Short mmCIF file of C-alpha atoms in Angstrom, two decimals:
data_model
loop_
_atom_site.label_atom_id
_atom_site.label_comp_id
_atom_site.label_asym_id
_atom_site.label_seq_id
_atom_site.Cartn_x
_atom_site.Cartn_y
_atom_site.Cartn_z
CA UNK A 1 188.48 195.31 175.50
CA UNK A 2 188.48 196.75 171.93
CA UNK A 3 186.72 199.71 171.61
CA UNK A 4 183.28 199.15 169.63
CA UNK A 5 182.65 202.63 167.77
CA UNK A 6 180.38 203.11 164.66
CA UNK A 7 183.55 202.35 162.16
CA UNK A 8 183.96 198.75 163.28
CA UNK A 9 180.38 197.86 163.49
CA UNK A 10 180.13 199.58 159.24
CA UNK A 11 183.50 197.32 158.38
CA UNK A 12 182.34 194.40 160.03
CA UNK A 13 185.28 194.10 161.92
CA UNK A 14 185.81 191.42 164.41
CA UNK A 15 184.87 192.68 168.07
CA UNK A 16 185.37 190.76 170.73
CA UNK A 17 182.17 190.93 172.98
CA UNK A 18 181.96 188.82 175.95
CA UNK A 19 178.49 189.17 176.53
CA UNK A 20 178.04 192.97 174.84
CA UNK A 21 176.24 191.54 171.80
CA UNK A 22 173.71 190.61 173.97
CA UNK A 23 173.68 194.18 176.27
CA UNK A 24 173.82 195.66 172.55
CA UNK A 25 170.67 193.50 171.34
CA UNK A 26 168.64 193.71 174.96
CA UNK A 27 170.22 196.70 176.93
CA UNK A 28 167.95 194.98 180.04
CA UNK A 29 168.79 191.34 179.96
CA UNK A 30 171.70 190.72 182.42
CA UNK A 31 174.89 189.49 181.22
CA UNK A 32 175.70 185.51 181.92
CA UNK A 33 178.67 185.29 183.58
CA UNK A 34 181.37 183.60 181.19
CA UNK A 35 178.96 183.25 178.12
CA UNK A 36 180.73 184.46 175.47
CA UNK A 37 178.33 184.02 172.18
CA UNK A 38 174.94 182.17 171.77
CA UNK A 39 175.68 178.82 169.85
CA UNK A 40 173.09 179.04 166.52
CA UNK A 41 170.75 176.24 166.60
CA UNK A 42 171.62 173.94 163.47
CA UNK A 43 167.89 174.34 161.65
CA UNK A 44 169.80 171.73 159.18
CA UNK A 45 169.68 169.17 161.86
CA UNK A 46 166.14 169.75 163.43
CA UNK A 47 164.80 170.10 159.81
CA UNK A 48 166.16 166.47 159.51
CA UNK A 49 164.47 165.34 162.26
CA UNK A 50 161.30 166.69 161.33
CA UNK A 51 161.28 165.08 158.14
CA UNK A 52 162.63 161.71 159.98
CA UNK A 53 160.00 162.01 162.29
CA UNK A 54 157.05 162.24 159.87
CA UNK A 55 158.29 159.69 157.33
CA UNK A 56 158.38 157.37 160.52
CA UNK A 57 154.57 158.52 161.29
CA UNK A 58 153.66 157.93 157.54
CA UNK A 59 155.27 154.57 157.88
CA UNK A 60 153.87 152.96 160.92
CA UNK A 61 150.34 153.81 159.69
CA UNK A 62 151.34 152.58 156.01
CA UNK A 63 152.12 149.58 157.80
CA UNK A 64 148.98 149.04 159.82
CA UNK A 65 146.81 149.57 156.91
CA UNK A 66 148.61 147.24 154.61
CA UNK A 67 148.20 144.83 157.72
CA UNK A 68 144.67 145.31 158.11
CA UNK A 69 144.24 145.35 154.03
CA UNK A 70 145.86 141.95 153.71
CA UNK A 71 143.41 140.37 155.64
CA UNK A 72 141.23 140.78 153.17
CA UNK A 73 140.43 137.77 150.83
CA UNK A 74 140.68 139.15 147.09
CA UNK A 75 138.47 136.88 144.78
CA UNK A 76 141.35 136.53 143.17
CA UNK A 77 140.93 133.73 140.14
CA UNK A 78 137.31 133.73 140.23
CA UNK A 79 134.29 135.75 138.93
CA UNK A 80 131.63 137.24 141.17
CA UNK A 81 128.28 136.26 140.33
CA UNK A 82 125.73 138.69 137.86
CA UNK A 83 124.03 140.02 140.84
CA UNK A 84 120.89 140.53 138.13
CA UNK A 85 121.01 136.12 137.85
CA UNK A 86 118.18 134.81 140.36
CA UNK A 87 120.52 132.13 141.47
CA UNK A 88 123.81 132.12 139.75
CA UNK A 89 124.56 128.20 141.47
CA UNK A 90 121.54 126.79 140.00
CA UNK A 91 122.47 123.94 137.30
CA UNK A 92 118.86 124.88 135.63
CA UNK A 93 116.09 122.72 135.76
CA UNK A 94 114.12 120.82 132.63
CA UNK A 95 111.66 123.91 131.71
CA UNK A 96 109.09 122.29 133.45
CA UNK A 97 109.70 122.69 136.67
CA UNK A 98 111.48 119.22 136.99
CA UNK A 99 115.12 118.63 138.35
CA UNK A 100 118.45 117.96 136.03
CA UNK A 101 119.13 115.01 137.59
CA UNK A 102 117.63 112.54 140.26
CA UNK A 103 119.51 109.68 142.15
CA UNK A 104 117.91 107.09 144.27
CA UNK A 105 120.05 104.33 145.17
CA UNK A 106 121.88 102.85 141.95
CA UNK A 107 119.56 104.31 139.59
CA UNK A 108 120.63 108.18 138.19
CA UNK A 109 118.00 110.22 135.87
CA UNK A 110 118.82 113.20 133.76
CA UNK A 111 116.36 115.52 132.29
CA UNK A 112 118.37 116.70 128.54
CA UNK A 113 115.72 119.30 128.36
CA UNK A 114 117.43 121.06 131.25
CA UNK A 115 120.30 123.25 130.27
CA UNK A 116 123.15 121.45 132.48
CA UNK A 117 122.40 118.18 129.91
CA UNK A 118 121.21 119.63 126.93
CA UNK A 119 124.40 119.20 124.95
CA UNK A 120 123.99 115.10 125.76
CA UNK A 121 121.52 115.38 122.84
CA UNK A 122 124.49 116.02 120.18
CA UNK A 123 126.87 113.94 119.12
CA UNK A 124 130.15 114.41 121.29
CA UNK A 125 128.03 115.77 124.07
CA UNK A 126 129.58 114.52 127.20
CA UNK A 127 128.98 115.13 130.79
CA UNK A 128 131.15 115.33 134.13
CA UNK A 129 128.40 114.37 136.67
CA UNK A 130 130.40 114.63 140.15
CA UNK A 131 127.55 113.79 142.56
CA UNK A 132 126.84 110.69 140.72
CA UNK A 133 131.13 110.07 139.80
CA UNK A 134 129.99 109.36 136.17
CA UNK A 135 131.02 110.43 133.21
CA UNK A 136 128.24 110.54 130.05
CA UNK A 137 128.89 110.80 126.46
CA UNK A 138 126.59 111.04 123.27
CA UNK A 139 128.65 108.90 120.96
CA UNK A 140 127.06 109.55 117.77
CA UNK A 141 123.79 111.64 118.06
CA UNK A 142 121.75 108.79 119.24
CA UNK A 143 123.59 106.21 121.49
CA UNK A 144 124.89 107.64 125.25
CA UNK A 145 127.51 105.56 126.82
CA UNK A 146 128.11 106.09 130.90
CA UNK A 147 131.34 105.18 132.92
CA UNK A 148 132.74 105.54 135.98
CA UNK A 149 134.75 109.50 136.54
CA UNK A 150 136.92 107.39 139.13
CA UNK A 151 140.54 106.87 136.80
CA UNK A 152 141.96 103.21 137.21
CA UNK A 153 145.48 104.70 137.63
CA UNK A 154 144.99 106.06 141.02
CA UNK A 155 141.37 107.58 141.39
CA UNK A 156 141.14 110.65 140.16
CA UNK A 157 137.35 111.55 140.22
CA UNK A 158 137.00 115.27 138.92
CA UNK A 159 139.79 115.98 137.00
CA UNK A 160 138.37 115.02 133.07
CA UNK A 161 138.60 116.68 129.61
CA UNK A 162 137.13 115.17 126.32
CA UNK A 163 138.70 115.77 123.40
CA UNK A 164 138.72 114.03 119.74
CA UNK A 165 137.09 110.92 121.51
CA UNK A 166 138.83 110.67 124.04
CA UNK A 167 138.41 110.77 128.72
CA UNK A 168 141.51 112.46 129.29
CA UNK A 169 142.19 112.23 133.10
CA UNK A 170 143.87 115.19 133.64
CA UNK A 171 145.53 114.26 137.38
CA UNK A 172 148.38 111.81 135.08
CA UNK A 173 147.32 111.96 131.33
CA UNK A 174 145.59 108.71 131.34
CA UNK A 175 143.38 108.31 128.14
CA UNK A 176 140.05 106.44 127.48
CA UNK A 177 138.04 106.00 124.18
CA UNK A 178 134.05 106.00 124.16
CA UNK A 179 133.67 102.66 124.88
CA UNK A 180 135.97 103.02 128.32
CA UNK A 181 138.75 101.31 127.06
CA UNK A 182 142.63 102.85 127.82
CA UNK A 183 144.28 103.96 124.57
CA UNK A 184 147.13 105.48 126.99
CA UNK A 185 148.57 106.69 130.06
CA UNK A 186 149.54 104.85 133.06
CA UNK A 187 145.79 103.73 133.18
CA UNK A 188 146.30 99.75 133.36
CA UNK A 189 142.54 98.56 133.44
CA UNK A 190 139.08 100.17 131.23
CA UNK A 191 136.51 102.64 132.87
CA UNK A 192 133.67 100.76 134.56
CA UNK A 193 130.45 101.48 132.12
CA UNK A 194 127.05 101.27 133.09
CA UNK A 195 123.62 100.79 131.49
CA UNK A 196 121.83 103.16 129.90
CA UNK A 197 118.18 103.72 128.43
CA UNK A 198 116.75 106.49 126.66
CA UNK A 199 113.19 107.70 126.16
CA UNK A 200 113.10 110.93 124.61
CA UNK A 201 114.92 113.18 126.75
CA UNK A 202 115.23 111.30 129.73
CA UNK A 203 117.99 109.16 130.37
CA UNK A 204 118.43 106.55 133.04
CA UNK A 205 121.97 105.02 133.81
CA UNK A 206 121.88 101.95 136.27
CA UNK A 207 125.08 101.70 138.55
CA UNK A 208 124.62 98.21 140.08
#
């Protein structure tokens, strides 16, 4: 064994130990039989594990609360109500108290003093009434026409615009003027159109 004096330990020169290092470091600790030197723990490695480790933490609870997130319904494409409006589903009644609209049996009655008809008092007013499947135009200030909202073609019932005169069906592009009649679209056959009287602002449409 190569002599350890004060001379190699200031050069750093290689000494071969076999277990002195660790006499040198605790005089008391016994010497392992055919140690030679303690490995070094690799901090690289357990430094990567600790970081695996809490990334994989971090994920599994990333997870879960995306999971429990998702079962949420956004609203999406719609608006929430004014929470200030007494009833934001209410069509509005006449001003008086009375309904928009009564039906009993064939016979449908709108109030135009109630907000939900109110434009059927101008010209080009018009009306989608789905409860009633009608549709109800003011034709030129004074005159309102009513027709059926089912479409000929193949029975659309809510699906209408009105533009420049015109019931445009919206499910295949089939086109009606303001007397019912197809101008275009795969529409073969007229809108059904019912009778109408007027006095003042109420207007009754008969559907038999």
């Amino acid at each position: 064994m190569k002599e350890i004096t004060a001379k190699n330990i200031l050069s750093k020169e290689p000494v071969e130990t076999h277990g002195t290092h660790r006499a040198l470091e605790n005089p008391g600790a016994p010497e392992t039989p055919g140690a030679s030197e303690t490995q070094p723990f690799d901090y690289s490695r357990y430094d990567f594990l600790k970081t695996a480790g809490s990334a994989t933490i971090m994920a599994f609870f990333g997870i879960t609360l995306a999971s429990c997130s998702s079962s949420v319904t956004d609203s999406g494409t719609g608006t929430d109500p004014d929470p200030t409006d007494p009833d934001p589903t209410d069509p509005g009644d006449g001003g008086d108290g009375t309904s928009p609209i009564t039906i009993e049996g064939d016979l449908v009655t709108l109030n135009l003093d109630s907000s939900r008809f109110e434009g059927l008092k101008s010209a080009g007013g018009w009306n989608l009434i789905e409860e009633a499947e009608l549709l109800v135009v003011n034709v030129d200030g004074q005159v309102i026409r009513a027709f059926t909202s089912v479409c000929t073609h193949q029975q659309c019932k809510t699906s209408w615009q009105f533009s420049n005169d015109l019931f445009i069906c919206t499910c295949h592009d089939s086109r009606f003027n303001t007397s019912g009649e197809v101008t275009s679209g795969p529409a073969q056959s007229d809108l059904q159109e019912y009778a109408v009287t007027r006095d003042g602002s109420t207007v009754t449409i008969d559907k038999s």
